[in-house]
Short mmCIF file of C-alpha atoms and ligand atoms in Angstrom, two decimals:
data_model
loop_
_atom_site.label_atom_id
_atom_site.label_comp_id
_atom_site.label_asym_id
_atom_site.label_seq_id
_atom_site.Cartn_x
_atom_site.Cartn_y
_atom_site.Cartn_z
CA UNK A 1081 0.00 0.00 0.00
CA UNK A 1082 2.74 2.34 1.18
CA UNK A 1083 4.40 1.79 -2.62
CA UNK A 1084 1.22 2.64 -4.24
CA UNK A 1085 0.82 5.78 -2.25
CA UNK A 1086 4.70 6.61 -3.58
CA UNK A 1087 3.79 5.81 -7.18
CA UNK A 1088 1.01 8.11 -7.03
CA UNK A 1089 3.18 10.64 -5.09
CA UNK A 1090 5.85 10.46 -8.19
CA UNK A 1091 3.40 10.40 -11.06
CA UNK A 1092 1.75 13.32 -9.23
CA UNK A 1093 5.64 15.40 -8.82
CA UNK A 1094 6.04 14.17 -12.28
CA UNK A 1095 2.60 16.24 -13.74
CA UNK A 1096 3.43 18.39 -11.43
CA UNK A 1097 6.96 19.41 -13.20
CA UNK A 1098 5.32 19.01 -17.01
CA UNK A 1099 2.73 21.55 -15.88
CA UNK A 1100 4.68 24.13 -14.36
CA UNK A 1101 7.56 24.14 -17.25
CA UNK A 1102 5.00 24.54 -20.09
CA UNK A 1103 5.63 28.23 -20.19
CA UNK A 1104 9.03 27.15 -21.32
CA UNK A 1105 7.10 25.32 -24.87
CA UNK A 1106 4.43 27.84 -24.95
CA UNK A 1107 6.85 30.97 -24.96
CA UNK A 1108 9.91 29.26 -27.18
CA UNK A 1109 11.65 31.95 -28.38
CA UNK A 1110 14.20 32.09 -31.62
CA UNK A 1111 16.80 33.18 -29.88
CA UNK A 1112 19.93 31.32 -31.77
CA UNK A 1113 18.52 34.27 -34.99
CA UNK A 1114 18.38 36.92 -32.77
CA UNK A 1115 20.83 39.59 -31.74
CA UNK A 1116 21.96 38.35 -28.43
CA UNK A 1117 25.31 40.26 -28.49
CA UNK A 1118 22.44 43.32 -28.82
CA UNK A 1119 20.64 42.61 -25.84
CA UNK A 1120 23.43 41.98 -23.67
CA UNK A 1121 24.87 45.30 -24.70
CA UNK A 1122 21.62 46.73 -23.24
CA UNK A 1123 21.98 44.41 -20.39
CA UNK A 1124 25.34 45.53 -19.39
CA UNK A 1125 24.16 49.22 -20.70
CA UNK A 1126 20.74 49.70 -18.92
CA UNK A 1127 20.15 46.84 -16.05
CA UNK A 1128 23.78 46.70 -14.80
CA UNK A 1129 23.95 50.28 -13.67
CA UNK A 1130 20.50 50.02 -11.43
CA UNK A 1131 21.56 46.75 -9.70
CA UNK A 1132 23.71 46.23 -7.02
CA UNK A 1133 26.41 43.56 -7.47
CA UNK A 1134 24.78 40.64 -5.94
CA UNK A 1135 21.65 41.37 -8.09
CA UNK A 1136 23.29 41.78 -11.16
CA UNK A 1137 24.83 38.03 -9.94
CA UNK A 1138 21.90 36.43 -9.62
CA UNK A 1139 20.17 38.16 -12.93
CA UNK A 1140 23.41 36.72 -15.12
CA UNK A 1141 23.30 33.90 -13.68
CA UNK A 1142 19.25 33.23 -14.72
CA UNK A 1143 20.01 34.80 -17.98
CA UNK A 1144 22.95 32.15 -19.11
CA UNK A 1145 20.90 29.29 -17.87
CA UNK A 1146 17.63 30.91 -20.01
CA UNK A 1147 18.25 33.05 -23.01
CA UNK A 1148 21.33 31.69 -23.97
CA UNK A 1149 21.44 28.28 -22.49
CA UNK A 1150 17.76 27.20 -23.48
CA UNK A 1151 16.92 29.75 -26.08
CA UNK A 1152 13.83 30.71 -23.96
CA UNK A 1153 13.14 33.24 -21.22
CA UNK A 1154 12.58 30.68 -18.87
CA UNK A 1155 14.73 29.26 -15.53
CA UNK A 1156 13.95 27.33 -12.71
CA UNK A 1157 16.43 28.43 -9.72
CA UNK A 1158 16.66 27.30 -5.69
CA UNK A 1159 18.21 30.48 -3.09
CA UNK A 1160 20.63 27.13 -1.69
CA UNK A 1161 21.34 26.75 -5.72
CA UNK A 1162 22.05 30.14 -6.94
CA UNK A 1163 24.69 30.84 -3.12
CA UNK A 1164 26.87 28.43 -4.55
CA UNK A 1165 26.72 30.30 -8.10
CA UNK A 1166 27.16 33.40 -6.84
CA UNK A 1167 29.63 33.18 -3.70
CA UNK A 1168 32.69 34.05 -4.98
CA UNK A 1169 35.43 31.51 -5.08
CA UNK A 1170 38.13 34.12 -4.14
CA UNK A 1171 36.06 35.24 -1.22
CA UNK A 1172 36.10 33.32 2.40
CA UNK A 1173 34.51 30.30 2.18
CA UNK A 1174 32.91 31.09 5.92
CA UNK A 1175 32.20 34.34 4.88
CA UNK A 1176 30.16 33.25 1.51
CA UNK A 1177 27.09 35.29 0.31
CA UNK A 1178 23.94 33.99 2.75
CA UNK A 1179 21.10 32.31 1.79
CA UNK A 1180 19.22 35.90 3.12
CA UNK A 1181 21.09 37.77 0.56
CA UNK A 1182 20.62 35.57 -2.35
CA UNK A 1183 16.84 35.75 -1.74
CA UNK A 1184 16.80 39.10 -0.87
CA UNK A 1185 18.42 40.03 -4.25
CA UNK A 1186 16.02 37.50 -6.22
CA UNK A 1187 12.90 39.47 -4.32
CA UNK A 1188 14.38 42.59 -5.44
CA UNK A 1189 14.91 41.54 -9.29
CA UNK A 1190 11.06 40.41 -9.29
CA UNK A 1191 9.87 43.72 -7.37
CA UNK A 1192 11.65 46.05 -9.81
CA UNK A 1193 9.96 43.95 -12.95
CA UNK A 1194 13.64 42.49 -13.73
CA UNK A 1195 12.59 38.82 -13.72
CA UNK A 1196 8.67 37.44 -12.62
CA UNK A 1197 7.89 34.41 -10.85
CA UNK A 1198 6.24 32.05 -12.49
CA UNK A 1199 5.43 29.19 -9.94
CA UNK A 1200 5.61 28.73 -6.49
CA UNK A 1201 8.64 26.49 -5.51
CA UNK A 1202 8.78 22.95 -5.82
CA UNK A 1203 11.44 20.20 -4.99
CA UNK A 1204 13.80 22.15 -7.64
CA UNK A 1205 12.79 25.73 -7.06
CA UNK A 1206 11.28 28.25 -8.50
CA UNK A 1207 10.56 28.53 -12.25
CA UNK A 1208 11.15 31.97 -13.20
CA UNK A 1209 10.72 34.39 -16.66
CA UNK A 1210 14.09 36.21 -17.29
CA UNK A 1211 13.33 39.32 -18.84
CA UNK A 1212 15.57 41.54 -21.30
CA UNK A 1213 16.21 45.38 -21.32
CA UNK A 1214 13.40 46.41 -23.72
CA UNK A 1215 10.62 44.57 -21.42
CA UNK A 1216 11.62 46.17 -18.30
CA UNK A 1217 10.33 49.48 -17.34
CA UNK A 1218 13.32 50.77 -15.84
CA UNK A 1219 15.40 49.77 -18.90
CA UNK A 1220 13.07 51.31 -21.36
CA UNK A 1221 13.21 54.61 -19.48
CA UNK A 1222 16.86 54.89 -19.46
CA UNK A 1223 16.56 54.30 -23.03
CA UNK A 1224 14.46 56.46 -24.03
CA UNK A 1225 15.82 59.37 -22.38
CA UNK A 1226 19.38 58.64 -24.60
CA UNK A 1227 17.51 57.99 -27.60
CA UNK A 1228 18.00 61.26 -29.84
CA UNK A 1229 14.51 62.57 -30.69
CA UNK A 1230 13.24 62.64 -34.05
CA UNK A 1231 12.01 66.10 -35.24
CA UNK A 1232 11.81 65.27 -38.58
CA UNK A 1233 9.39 68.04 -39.38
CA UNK A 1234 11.38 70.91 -38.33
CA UNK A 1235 14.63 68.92 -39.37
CA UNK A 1236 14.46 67.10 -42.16
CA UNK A 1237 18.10 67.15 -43.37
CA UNK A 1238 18.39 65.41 -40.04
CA UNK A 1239 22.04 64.22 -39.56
CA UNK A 1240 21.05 61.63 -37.14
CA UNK A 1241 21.83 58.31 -38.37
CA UNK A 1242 18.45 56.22 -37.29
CA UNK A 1243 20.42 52.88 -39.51
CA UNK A 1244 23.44 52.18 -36.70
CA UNK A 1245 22.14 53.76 -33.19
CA UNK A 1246 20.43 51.23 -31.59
CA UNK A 1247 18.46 53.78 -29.82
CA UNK A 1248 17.21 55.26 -32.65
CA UNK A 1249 16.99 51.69 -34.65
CA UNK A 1250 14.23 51.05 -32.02
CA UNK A 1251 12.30 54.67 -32.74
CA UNK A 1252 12.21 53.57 -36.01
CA UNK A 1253 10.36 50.00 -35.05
CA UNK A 1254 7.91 51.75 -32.96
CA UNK A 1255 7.24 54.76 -35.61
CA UNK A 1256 6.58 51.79 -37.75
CA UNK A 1257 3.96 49.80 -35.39
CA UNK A 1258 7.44 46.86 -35.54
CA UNK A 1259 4.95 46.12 -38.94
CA UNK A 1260 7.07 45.31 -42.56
CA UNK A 1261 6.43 48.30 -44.43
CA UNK A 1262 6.34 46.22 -47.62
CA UNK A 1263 4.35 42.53 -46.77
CA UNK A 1264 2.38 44.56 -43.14
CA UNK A 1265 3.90 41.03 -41.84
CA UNK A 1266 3.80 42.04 -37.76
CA UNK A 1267 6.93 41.41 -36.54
CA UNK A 1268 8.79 41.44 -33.11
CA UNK A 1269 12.01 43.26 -31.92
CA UNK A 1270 14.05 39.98 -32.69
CA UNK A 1271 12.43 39.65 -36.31
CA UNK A 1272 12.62 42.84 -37.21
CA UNK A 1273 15.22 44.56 -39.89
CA UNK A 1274 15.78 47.93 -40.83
CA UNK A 1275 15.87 48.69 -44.55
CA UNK A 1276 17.23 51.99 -46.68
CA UNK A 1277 14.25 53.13 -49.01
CA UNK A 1278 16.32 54.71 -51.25
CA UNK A 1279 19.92 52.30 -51.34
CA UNK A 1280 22.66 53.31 -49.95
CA UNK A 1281 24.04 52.33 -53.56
CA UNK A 1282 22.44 55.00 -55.20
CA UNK A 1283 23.04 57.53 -52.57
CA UNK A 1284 20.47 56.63 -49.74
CA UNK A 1285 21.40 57.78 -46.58
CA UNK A 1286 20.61 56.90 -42.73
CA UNK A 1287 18.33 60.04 -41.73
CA UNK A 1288 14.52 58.96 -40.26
CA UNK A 1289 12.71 59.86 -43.62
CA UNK A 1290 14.91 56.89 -45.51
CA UNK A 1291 14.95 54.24 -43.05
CA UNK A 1292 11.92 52.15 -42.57
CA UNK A 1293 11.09 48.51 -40.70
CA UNK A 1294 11.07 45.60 -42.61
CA UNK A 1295 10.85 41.76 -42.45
CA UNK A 1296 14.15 39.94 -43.08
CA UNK A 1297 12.56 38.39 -46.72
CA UNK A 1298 11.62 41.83 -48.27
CA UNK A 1299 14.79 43.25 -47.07
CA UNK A 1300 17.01 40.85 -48.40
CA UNK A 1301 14.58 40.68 -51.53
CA UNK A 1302 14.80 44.75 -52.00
CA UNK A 1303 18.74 44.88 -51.63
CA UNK A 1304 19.78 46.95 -53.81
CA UNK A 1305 16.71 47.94 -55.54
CA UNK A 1306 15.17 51.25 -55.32
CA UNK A 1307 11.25 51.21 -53.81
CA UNK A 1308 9.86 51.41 -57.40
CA UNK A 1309 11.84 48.72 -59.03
CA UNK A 1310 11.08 46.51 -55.72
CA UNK A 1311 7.42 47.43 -55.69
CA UNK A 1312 7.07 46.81 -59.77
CA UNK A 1313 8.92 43.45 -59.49
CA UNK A 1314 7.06 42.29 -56.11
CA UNK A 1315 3.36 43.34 -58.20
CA UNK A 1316 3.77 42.70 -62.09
CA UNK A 1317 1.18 44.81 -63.15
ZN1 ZN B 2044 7.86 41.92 -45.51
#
């Protein structure tokens, strides 16, 4: 009888685990096509400056063992896991990070919208989301207030290059609803390209008025071509 009871108590454990890392199926991002060495330069531009050390620890930590180590945004840590990760080696081993600081630092991340909690802890911990720069509030502020403003209107010779600042790359993509402005595909931050209406082969330059959002197949299909040739080959009249 007391065997039964412990098959049932695995099999239950067992749905229990399938369950609570769906999120991880449900949410699969591409990240291998992305532009990871993008987001960690926001990472170490953005996050790392409004985290203390131990936070910014625990967040790298999450984010090697998500986004780069299962190409999705999600991790399941333990505190008594994530003290041996982030104790230092050089440091005291009596003198190690506690268990109080580890968890203090992981309520922190979730409170300031830097990672959420996604289940309440089981045998293995807690499964958590790892979010990136451009989903965090305090991120997006800081990046918006270095972004150069647009004033296109009053400016239109604007010498702000909107093609290489990833500031103003990301102005673009929100002018532009993240939509292709050639197929109205809807696209994300990760599938989104930036394309040069007028080439830079025949003179097209990187101001806001000649750079526009497009999917990766219309870009690479318009290379080269100005918008009129593109359009007239994409609809044969
Ligand atoms: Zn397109």
């Amino acid at each position: 009888m007391s065997d039964e009871i412990e098959q049932i108590r695995g099999l239950l454990s067992t749905l229990e685990d399938r369950i609570t890392t769906s999120p991880e199926d449900a949410a699969l991002r591409d990240f291998a096509a992305l532009e990871l060495p993008e987001i960690i330069a926001d990472v170490t531009d953005y996050l790392m400056p409004q985290l203390t050390p131990y936070e910014a620890s625990v967040y790298f930590y999450m984010f090697r063992h998500s986004i780069i180590g299962s190409g999705t945004q999600y991790v399941r840590v333990s505190v008594s896991g994530l003290r041996h990760i982030v104790s230092s080696a050089r440091a005291d081993a009596a003198s190690g990070i506690s268990v109080q600081l580890v968890a203090a630092s992981l309520k922190q991340l979730v409170d300031l919208g830097v990672i959420c909690k996604q289940s309440e802890p089981n045998r293995t911990g807690t499964l958590y989301k790892v979010l990136i720069p451009e989903e965090i509030e305090l991120c997006r502020l800081a990046m918006k207030s270095e972004a150069i403003k647009p004033d296109p209107i009053l400016n239109p010779q604007s010498e702000v290059d909107y093609y290489n600042v990833r500031e103003n790359r990301t102005l673009i993509f929100e002018r532009d609803g993240y939509q292709c402005e050639y197929c109205r595909k809807q696209l994300t931050r990760f599938t989104a390209t930036l394309d040069h209406i007028t080439p830079v082969s025949q003179g097209g330059g990187n101001e806001y008025d000649n750079v526009i959002t497009a999917c990766r197949e219309c870009n690479s299909r318009k290379t080269g071509k100005a918008l009129g040739d593109f359009l007239a080959d994409t609809n044969p009249a």
